[in-house]
mmCIF file of C-alpha atoms in Angstrom:
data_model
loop_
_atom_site.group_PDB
_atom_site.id
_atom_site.type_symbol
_atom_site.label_atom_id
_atom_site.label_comp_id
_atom_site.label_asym_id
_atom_site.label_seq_id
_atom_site.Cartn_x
_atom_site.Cartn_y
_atom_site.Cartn_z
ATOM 1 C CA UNK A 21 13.762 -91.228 150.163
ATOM 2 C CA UNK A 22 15.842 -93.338 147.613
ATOM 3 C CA UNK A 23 17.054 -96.643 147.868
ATOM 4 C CA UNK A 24 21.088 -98.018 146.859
ATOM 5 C CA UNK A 25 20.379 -100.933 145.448
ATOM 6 C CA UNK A 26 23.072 -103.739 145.190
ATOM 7 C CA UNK A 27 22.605 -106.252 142.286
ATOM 8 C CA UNK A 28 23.893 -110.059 142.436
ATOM 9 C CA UNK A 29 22.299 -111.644 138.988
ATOM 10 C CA UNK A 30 24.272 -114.856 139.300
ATOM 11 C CA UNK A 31 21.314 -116.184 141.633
ATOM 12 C CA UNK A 32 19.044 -113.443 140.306
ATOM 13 C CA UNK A 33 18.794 -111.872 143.823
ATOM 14 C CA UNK A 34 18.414 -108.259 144.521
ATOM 15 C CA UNK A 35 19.039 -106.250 147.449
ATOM 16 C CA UNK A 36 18.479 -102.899 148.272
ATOM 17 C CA UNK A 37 19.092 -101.330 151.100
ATOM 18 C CA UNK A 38 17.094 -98.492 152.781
ATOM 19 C CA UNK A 39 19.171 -95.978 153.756
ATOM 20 C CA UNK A 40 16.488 -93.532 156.347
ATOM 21 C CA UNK A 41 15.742 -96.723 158.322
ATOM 22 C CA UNK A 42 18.782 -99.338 157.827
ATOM 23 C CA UNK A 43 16.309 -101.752 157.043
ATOM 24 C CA UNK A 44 17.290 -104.235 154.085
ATOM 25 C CA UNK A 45 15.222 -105.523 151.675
ATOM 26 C CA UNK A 46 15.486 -108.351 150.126
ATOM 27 C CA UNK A 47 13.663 -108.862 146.370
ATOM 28 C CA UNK A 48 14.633 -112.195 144.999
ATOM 29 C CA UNK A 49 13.550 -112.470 141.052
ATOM 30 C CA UNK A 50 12.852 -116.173 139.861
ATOM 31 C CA UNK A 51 12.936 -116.730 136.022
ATOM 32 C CA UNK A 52 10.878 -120.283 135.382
ATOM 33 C CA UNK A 53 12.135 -122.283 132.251
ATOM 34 C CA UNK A 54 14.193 -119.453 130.907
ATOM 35 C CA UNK A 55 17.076 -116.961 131.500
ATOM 36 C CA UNK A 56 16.329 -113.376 132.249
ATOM 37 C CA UNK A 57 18.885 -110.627 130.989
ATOM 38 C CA UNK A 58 20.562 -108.137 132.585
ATOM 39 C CA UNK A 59 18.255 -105.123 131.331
ATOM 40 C CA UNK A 60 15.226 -106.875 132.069
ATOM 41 C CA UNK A 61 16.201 -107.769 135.607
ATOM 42 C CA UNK A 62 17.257 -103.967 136.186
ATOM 43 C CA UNK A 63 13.653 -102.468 134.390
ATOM 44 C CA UNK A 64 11.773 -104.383 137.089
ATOM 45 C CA UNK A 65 14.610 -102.878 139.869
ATOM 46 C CA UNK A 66 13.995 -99.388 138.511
ATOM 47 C CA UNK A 67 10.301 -100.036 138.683
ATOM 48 C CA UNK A 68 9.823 -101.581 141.940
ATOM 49 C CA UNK A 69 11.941 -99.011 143.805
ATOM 50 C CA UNK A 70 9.616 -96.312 142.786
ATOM 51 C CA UNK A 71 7.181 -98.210 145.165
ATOM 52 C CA UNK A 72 9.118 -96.643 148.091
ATOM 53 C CA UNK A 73 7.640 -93.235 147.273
ATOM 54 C CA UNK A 74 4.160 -94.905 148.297
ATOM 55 C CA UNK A 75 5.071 -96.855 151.773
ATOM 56 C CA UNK A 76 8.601 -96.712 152.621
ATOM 57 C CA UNK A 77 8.668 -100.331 154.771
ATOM 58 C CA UNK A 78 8.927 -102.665 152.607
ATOM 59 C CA UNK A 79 10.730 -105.435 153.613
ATOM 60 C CA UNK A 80 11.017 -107.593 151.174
ATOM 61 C CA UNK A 81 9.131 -109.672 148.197
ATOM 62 C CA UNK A 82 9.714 -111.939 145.329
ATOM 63 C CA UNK A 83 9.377 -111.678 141.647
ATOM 64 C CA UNK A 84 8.383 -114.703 139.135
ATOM 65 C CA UNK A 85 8.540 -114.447 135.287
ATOM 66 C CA UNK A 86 7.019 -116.988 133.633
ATOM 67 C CA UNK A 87 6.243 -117.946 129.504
ATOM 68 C CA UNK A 88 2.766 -118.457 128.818
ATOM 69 C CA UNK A 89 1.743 -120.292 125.957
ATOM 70 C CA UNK A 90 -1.846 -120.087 125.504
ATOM 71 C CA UNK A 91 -3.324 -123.263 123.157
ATOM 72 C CA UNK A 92 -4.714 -120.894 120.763
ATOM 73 C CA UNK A 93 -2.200 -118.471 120.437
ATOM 74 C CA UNK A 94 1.639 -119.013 118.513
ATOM 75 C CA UNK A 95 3.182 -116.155 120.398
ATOM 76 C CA UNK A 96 3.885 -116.597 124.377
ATOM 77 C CA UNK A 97 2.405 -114.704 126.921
ATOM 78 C CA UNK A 98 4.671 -113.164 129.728
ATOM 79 C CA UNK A 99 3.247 -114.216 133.096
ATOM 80 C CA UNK A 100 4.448 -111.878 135.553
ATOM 81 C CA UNK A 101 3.855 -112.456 139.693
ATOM 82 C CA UNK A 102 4.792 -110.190 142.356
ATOM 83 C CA UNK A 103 5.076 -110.841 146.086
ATOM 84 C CA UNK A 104 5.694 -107.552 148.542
ATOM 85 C CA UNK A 105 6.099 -107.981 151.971
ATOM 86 C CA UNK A 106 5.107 -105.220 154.405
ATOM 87 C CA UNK A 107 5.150 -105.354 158.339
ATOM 88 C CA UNK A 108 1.496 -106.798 159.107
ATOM 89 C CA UNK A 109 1.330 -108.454 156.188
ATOM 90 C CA UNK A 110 1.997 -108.736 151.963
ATOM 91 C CA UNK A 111 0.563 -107.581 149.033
ATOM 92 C CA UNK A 112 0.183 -109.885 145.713
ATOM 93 C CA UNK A 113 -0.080 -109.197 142.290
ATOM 94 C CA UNK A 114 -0.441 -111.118 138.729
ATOM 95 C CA UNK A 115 -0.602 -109.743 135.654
ATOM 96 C CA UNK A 116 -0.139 -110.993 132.002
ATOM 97 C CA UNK A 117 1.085 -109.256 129.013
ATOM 98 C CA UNK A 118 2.556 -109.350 125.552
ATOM 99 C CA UNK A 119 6.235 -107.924 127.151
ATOM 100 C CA UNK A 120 7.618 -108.491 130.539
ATOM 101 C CA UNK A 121 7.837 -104.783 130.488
ATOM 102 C CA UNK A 122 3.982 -104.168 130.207
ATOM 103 C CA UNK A 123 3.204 -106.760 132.653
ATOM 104 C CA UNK A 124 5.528 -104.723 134.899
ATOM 105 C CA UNK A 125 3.814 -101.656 134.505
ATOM 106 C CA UNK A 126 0.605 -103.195 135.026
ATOM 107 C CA UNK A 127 1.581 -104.899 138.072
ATOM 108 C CA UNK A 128 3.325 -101.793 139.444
ATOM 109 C CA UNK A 129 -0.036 -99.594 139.169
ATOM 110 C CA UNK A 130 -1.955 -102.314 141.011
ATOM 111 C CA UNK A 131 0.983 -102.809 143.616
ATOM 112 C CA UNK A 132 0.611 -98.756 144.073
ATOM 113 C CA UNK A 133 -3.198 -98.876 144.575
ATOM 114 C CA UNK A 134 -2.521 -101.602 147.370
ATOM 115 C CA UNK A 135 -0.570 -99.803 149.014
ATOM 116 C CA UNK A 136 -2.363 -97.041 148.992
ATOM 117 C CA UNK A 137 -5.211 -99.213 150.553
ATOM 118 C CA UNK A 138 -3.174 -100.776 153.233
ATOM 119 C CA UNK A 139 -1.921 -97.625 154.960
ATOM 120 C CA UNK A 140 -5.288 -96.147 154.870
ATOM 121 C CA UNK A 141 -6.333 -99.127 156.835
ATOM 122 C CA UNK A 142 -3.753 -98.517 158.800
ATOM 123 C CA UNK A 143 -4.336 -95.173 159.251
ATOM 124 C CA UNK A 144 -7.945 -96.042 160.467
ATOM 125 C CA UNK A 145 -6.834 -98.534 162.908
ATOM 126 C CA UNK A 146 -4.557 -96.239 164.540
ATOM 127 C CA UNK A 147 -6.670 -93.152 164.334
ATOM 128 C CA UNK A 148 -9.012 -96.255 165.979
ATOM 129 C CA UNK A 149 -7.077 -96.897 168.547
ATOM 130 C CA UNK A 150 -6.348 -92.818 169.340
ATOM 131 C CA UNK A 151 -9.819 -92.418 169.877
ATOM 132 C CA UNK A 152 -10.187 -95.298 172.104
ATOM 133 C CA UNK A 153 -6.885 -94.182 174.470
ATOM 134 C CA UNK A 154 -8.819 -90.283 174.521
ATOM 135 C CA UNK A 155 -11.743 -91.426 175.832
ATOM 136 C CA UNK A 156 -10.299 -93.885 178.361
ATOM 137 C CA UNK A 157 -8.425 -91.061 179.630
ATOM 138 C CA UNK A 158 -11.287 -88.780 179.928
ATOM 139 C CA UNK A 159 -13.209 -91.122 181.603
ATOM 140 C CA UNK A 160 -10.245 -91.910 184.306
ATOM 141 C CA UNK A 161 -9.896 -87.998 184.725
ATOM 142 C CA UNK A 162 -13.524 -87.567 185.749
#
């Protein structure tokens, strides 16, 4: 499943929209001290969409970009946060890099193996839960 995404950079906000479920999710990306262009904001878009492929409720999150300037180093950092939230909870994620665009990828591989964690958990709980409705009934049948 894909999602249509709808872009509004003049409060760097962007929405996409699910289209299986109708549900709309709402990524807002916050540049601190600096202005973020266009391509940028659209890399991290492109990026974070490819999370639906992995768990396809997302509901929302929040992106920060931040400049870094480490005391011992001339060049800045890129400080990269990202927020996702998920029915039954959220999933967080910093990463620095030397590009916004590593940090992104970085952030994006963790995000995936979070994921990946969460619905196994959920997965257990409900497989839990399956087990637990089985052998009430086969105890009420007897």
């Amino acid at each position: 499943m894909r999602l249509k995404a709808e872009v509004c950079f003049a409060d760097k906000t962007v929405l996409f929209f699910n289209l299986k479920q109708r549900v709309r999710m709402k990524l807002q990306v916050h540049s601190i001290h600096f202005d973020a262009d266009k391509k940028l904001l659209e890399f991290i878009q492109s990026k974070l969409n490819k999370l639906d492929t992995f768990y396809d409720r997302i509901t929302g999150g929040e992106v920060f970009l931040r400049l870094d300037k480490g005391e011992s180093s001339k060049m800045k950092n890129k400080l990269l946060e990202i927020k996702i939230n998920l029915p039954g909870g959220s999933l967080f994620v910093k990463e620095i890099g030397r590009t916004f665009e590593e940090a992104v990828d970085i952030a994006i591989e963790a995000l995936k193996a979070q994921l990946k964690r969460f619905k196994e958990k959920l997965q257990e709980k409900s497989n839990a839960t399956r087990e637990v409705l089985t052998t009430m009934s086969m105890a009420m049948e007897s």
